Tab-separated table of C-alpha atoms in Angstrom:
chain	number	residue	atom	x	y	z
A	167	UNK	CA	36.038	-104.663	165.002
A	168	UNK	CA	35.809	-102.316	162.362
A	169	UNK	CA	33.572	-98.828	163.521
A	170	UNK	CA	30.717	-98.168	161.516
A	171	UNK	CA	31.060	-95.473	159.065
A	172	UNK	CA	28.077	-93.868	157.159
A	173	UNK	CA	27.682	-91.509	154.194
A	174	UNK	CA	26.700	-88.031	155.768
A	175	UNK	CA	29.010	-88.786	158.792
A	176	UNK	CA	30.297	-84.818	159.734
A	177	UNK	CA	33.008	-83.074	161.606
A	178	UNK	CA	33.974	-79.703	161.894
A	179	UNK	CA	36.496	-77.551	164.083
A	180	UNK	CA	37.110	-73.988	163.804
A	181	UNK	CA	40.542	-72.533	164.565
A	182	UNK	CA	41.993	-69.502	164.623
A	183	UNK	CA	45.481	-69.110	163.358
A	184	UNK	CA	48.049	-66.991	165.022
A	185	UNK	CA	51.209	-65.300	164.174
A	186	UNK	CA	53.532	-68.128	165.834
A	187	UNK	CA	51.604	-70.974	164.152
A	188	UNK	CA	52.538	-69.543	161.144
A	189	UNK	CA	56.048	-68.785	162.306
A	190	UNK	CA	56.371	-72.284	164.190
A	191	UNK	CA	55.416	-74.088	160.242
A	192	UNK	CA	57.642	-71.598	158.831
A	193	UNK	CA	60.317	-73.225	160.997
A	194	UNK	CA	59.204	-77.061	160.778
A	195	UNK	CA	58.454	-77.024	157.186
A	196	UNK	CA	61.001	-74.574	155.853
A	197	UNK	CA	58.472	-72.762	153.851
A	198	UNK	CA	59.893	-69.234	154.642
A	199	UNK	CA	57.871	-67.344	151.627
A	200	UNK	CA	58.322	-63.958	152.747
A	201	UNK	CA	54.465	-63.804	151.969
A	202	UNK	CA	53.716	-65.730	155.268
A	203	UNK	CA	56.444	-63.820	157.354
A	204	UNK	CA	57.555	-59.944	156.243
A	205	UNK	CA	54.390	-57.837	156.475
A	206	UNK	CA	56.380	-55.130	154.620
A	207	UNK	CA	57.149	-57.538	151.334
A	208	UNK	CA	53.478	-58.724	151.552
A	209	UNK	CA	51.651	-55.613	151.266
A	210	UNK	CA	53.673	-55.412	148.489
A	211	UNK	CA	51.460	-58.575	146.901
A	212	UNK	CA	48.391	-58.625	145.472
A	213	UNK	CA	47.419	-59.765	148.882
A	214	UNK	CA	48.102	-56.778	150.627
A	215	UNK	CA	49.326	-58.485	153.891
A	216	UNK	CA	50.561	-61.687	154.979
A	217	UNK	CA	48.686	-64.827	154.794
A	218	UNK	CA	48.937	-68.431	156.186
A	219	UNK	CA	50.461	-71.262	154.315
A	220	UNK	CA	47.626	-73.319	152.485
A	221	UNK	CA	49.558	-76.323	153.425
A	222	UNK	CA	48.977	-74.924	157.225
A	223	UNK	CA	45.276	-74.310	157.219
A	224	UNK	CA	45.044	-77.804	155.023
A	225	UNK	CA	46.627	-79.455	158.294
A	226	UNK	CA	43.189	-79.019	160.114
A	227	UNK	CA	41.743	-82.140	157.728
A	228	UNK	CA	44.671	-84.187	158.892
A	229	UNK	CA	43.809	-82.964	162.617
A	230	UNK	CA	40.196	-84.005	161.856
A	231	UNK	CA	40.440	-87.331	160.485
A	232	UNK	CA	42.963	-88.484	162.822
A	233	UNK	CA	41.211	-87.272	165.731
A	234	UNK	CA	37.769	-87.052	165.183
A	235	UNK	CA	36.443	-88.961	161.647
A	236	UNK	CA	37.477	-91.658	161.214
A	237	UNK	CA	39.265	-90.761	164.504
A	238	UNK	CA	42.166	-93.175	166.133
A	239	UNK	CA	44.031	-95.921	163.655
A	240	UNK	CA	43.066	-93.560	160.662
A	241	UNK	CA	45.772	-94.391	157.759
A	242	UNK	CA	45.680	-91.488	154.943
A	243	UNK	CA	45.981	-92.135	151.575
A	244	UNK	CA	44.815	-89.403	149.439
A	245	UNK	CA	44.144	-85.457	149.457
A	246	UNK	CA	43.034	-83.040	146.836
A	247	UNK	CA	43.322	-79.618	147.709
A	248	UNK	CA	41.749	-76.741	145.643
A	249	UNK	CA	42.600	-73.543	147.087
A	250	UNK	CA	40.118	-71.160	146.365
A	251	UNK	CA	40.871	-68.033	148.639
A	252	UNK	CA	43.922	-66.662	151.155
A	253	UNK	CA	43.936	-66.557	154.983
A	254	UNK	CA	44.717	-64.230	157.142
A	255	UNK	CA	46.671	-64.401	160.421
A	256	UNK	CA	43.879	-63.552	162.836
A	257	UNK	CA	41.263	-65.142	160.801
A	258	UNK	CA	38.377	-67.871	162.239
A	259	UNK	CA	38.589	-70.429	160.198
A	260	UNK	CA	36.063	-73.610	160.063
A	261	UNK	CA	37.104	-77.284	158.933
A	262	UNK	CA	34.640	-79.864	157.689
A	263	UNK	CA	34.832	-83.369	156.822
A	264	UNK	CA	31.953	-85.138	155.231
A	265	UNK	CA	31.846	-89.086	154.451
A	266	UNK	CA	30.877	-89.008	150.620
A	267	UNK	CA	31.654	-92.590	149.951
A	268	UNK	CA	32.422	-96.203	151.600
A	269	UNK	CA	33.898	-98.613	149.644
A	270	UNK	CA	32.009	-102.308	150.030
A	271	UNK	CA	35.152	-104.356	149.732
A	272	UNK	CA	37.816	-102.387	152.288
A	273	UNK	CA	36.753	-100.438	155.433
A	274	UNK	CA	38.205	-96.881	153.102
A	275	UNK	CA	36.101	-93.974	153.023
A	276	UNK	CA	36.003	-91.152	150.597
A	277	UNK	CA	35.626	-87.718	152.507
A	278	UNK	CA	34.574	-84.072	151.259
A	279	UNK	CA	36.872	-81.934	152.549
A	280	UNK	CA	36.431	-78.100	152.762
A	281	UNK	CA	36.875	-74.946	154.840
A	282	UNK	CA	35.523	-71.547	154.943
A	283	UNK	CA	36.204	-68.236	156.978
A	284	UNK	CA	33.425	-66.312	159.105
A	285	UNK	CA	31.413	-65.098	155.859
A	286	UNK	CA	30.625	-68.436	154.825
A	287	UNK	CA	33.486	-67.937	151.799
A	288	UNK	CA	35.397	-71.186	150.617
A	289	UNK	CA	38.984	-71.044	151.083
A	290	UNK	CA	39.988	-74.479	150.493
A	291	UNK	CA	37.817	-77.468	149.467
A	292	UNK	CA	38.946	-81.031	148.186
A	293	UNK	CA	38.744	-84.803	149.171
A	294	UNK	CA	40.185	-87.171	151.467
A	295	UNK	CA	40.693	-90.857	151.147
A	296	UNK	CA	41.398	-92.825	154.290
A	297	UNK	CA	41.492	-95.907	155.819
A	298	UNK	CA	39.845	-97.357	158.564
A	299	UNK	CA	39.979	-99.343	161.960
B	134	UNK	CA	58.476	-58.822	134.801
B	135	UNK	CA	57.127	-63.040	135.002
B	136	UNK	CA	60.199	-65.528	135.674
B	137	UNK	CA	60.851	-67.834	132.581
B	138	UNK	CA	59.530	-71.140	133.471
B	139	UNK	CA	60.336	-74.097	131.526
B	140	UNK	CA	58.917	-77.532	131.147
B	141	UNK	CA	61.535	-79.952	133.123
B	142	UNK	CA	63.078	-77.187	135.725
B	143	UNK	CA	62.937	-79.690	138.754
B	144	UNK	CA	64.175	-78.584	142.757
B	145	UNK	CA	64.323	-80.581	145.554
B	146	UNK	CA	64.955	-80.938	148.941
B	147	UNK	CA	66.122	-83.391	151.764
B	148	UNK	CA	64.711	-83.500	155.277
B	149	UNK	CA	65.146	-85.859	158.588
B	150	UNK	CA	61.986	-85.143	160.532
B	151	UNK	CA	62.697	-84.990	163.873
B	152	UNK	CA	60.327	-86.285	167.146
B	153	UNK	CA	60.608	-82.520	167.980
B	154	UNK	CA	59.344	-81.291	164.530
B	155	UNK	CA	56.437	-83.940	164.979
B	156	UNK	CA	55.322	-82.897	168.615
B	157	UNK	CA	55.197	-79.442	167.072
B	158	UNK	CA	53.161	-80.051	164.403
B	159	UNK	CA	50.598	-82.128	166.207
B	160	UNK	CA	50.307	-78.492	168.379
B	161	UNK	CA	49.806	-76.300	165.391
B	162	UNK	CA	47.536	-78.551	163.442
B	163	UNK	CA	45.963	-80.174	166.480
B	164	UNK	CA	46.399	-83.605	164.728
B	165	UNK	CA	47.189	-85.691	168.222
B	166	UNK	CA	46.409	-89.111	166.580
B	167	UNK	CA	48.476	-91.492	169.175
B	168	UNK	CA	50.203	-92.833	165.914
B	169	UNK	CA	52.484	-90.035	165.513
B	170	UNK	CA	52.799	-89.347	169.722
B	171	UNK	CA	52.689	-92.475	171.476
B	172	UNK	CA	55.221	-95.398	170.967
B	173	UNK	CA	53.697	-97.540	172.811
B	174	UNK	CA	50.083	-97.253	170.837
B	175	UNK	CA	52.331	-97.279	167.431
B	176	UNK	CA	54.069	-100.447	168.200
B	177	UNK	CA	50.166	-101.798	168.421
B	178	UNK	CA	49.471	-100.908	164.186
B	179	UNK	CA	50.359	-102.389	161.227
B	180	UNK	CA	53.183	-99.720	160.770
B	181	UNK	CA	55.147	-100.803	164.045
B	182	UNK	CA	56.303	-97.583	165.521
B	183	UNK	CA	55.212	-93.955	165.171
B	184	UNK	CA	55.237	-92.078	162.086
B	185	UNK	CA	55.208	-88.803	160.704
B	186	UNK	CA	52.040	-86.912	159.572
B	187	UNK	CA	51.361	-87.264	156.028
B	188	UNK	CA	50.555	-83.854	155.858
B	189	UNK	CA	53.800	-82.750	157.479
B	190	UNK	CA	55.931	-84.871	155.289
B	191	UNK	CA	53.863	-82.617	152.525
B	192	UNK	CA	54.685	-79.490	154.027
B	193	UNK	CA	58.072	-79.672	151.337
B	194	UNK	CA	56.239	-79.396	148.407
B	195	UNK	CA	54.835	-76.180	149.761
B	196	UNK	CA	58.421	-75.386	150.673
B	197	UNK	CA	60.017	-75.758	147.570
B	198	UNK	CA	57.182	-74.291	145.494
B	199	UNK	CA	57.669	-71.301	147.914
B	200	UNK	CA	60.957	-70.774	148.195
B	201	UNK	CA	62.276	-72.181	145.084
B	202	UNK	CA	60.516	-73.330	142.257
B	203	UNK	CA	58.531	-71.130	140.942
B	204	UNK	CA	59.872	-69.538	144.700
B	205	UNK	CA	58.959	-66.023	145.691
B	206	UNK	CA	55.455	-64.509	144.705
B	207	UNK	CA	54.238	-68.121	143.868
B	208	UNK	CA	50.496	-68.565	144.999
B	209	UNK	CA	49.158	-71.938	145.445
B	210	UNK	CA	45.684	-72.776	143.728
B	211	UNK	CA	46.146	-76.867	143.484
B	212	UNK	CA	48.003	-79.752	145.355
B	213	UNK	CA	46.800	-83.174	144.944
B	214	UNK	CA	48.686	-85.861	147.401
B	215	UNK	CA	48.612	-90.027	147.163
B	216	UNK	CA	50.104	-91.494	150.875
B	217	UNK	CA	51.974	-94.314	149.652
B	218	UNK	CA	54.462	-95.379	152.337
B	219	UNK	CA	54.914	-94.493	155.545
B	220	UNK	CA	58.097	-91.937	157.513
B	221	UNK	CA	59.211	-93.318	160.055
B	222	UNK	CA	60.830	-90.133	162.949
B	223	UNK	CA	64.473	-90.340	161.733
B	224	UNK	CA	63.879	-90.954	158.278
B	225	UNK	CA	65.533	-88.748	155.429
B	226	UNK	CA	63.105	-87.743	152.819
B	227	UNK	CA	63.837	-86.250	149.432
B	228	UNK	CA	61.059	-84.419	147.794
B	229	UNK	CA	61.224	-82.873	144.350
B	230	UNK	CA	59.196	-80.669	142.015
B	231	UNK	CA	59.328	-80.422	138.635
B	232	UNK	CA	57.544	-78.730	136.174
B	233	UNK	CA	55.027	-80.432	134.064
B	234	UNK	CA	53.193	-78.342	132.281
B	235	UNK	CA	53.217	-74.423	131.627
B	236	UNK	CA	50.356	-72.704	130.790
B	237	UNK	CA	49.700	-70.910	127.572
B	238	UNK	CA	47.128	-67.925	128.682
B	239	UNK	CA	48.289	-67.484	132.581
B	240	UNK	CA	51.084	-67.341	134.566
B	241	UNK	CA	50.374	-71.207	136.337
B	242	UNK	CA	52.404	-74.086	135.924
B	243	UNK	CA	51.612	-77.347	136.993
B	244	UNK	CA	54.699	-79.468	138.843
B	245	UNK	CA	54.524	-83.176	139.669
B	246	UNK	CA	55.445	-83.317	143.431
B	247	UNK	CA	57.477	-86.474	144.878
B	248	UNK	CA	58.868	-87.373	147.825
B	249	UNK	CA	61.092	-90.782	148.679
B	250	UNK	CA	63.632	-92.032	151.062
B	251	UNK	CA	66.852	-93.692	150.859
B	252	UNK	CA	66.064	-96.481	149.482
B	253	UNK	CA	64.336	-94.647	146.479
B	254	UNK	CA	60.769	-95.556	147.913
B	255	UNK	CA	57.967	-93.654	147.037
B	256	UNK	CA	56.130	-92.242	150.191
B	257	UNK	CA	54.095	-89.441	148.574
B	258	UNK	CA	53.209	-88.454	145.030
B	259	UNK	CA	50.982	-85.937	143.676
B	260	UNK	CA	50.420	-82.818	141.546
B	261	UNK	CA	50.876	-78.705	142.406
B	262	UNK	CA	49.171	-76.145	140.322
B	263	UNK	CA	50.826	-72.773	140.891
B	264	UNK	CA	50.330	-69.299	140.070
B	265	UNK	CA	54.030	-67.040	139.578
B	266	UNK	CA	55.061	-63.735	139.580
């Protein structure tokens, strides 16, 4: 049985992201960017000092929609990722996923996808196609 | 002084991921869907066995845009991702980047993104738009 699914379905999760995540997905995805890892190149950068891989923070839409909505048996198949402003190691950082669509022929939902930091600012936003169980 | 980018300049990069670099990732991301953890639970789905987070498998476009092409400096404004076949744990994946189209005004290219395995599969396909230094 298929779970029900319906437009304006939410979830959210905040997250704060530490040195050694960024480290540890330095390691696993061999992104070493010295902006992510040498505080003395990156206050070099327009940045001023070392921020997270977008890829990283993006992860907490995979972490959502496998976990929490759809949840369990969730098969990806699309995301769009805009990113609209950096994070910093240290900062909170809140995930939401939105149902935006439902498709009447296959259980596949289309999902708004953003994030934003303590001051309400977008730092990522996008959408999410996935399958269902 | 900008790098001289030119439509066609293409990098890529081949990866086994490990169950190690999986159990990792489901801690930084806090993706824990039993499809990528639990063998037992995978042998239940329609893929047969566990398999590797989409997102994870993604995390080499973000490496070779970082460290490669454009590389150093690059900042990350776009990356669109279609899911189309699965990685299995053990599986080599080849993803490549290549550059697409170069913009006239700006600094920001945009790089068609591609990963396949050994068989010359597709499992992901997308878009990057980067900023470079």
């Amino acid at each position: 049985m298929k779970k029900k699914m319906a437009v304006g379905d939410k979830a959210s999760l905040s997250k704060v992201f530490t040195e050694e995540d960024v480290i540890q997905y330095s390691e696993i995805s061999t992104d070493t960017n010295p902006i992510h890892l040498d505080e003395s190149y990156a206050s070099s950068t327009v940045f001023g000092k070392r921020i997270v891989h977008g890829m990283l923070v993006a992860s907490m839409f995979s972490a959502l929609i496998g976990v929490e909505l759809p949840g369990e048996g969730s098969i990806y198949l699309g995301q769009s990722l805009s990113f609209k402003a950096p994070v910093s190691i240290g900062d909170q950082v809140t995930a939401s996923v939105e149902i935006v669509g439902i498709r009447d022929d296959k259980p596949i939902v289309t999902l708004r996808t953003i994030c934003i930091n303590n001051e309400g600012q977008v730092l990522i936003e996008g959408e999410a196609v996935v399958k269902y169980m």
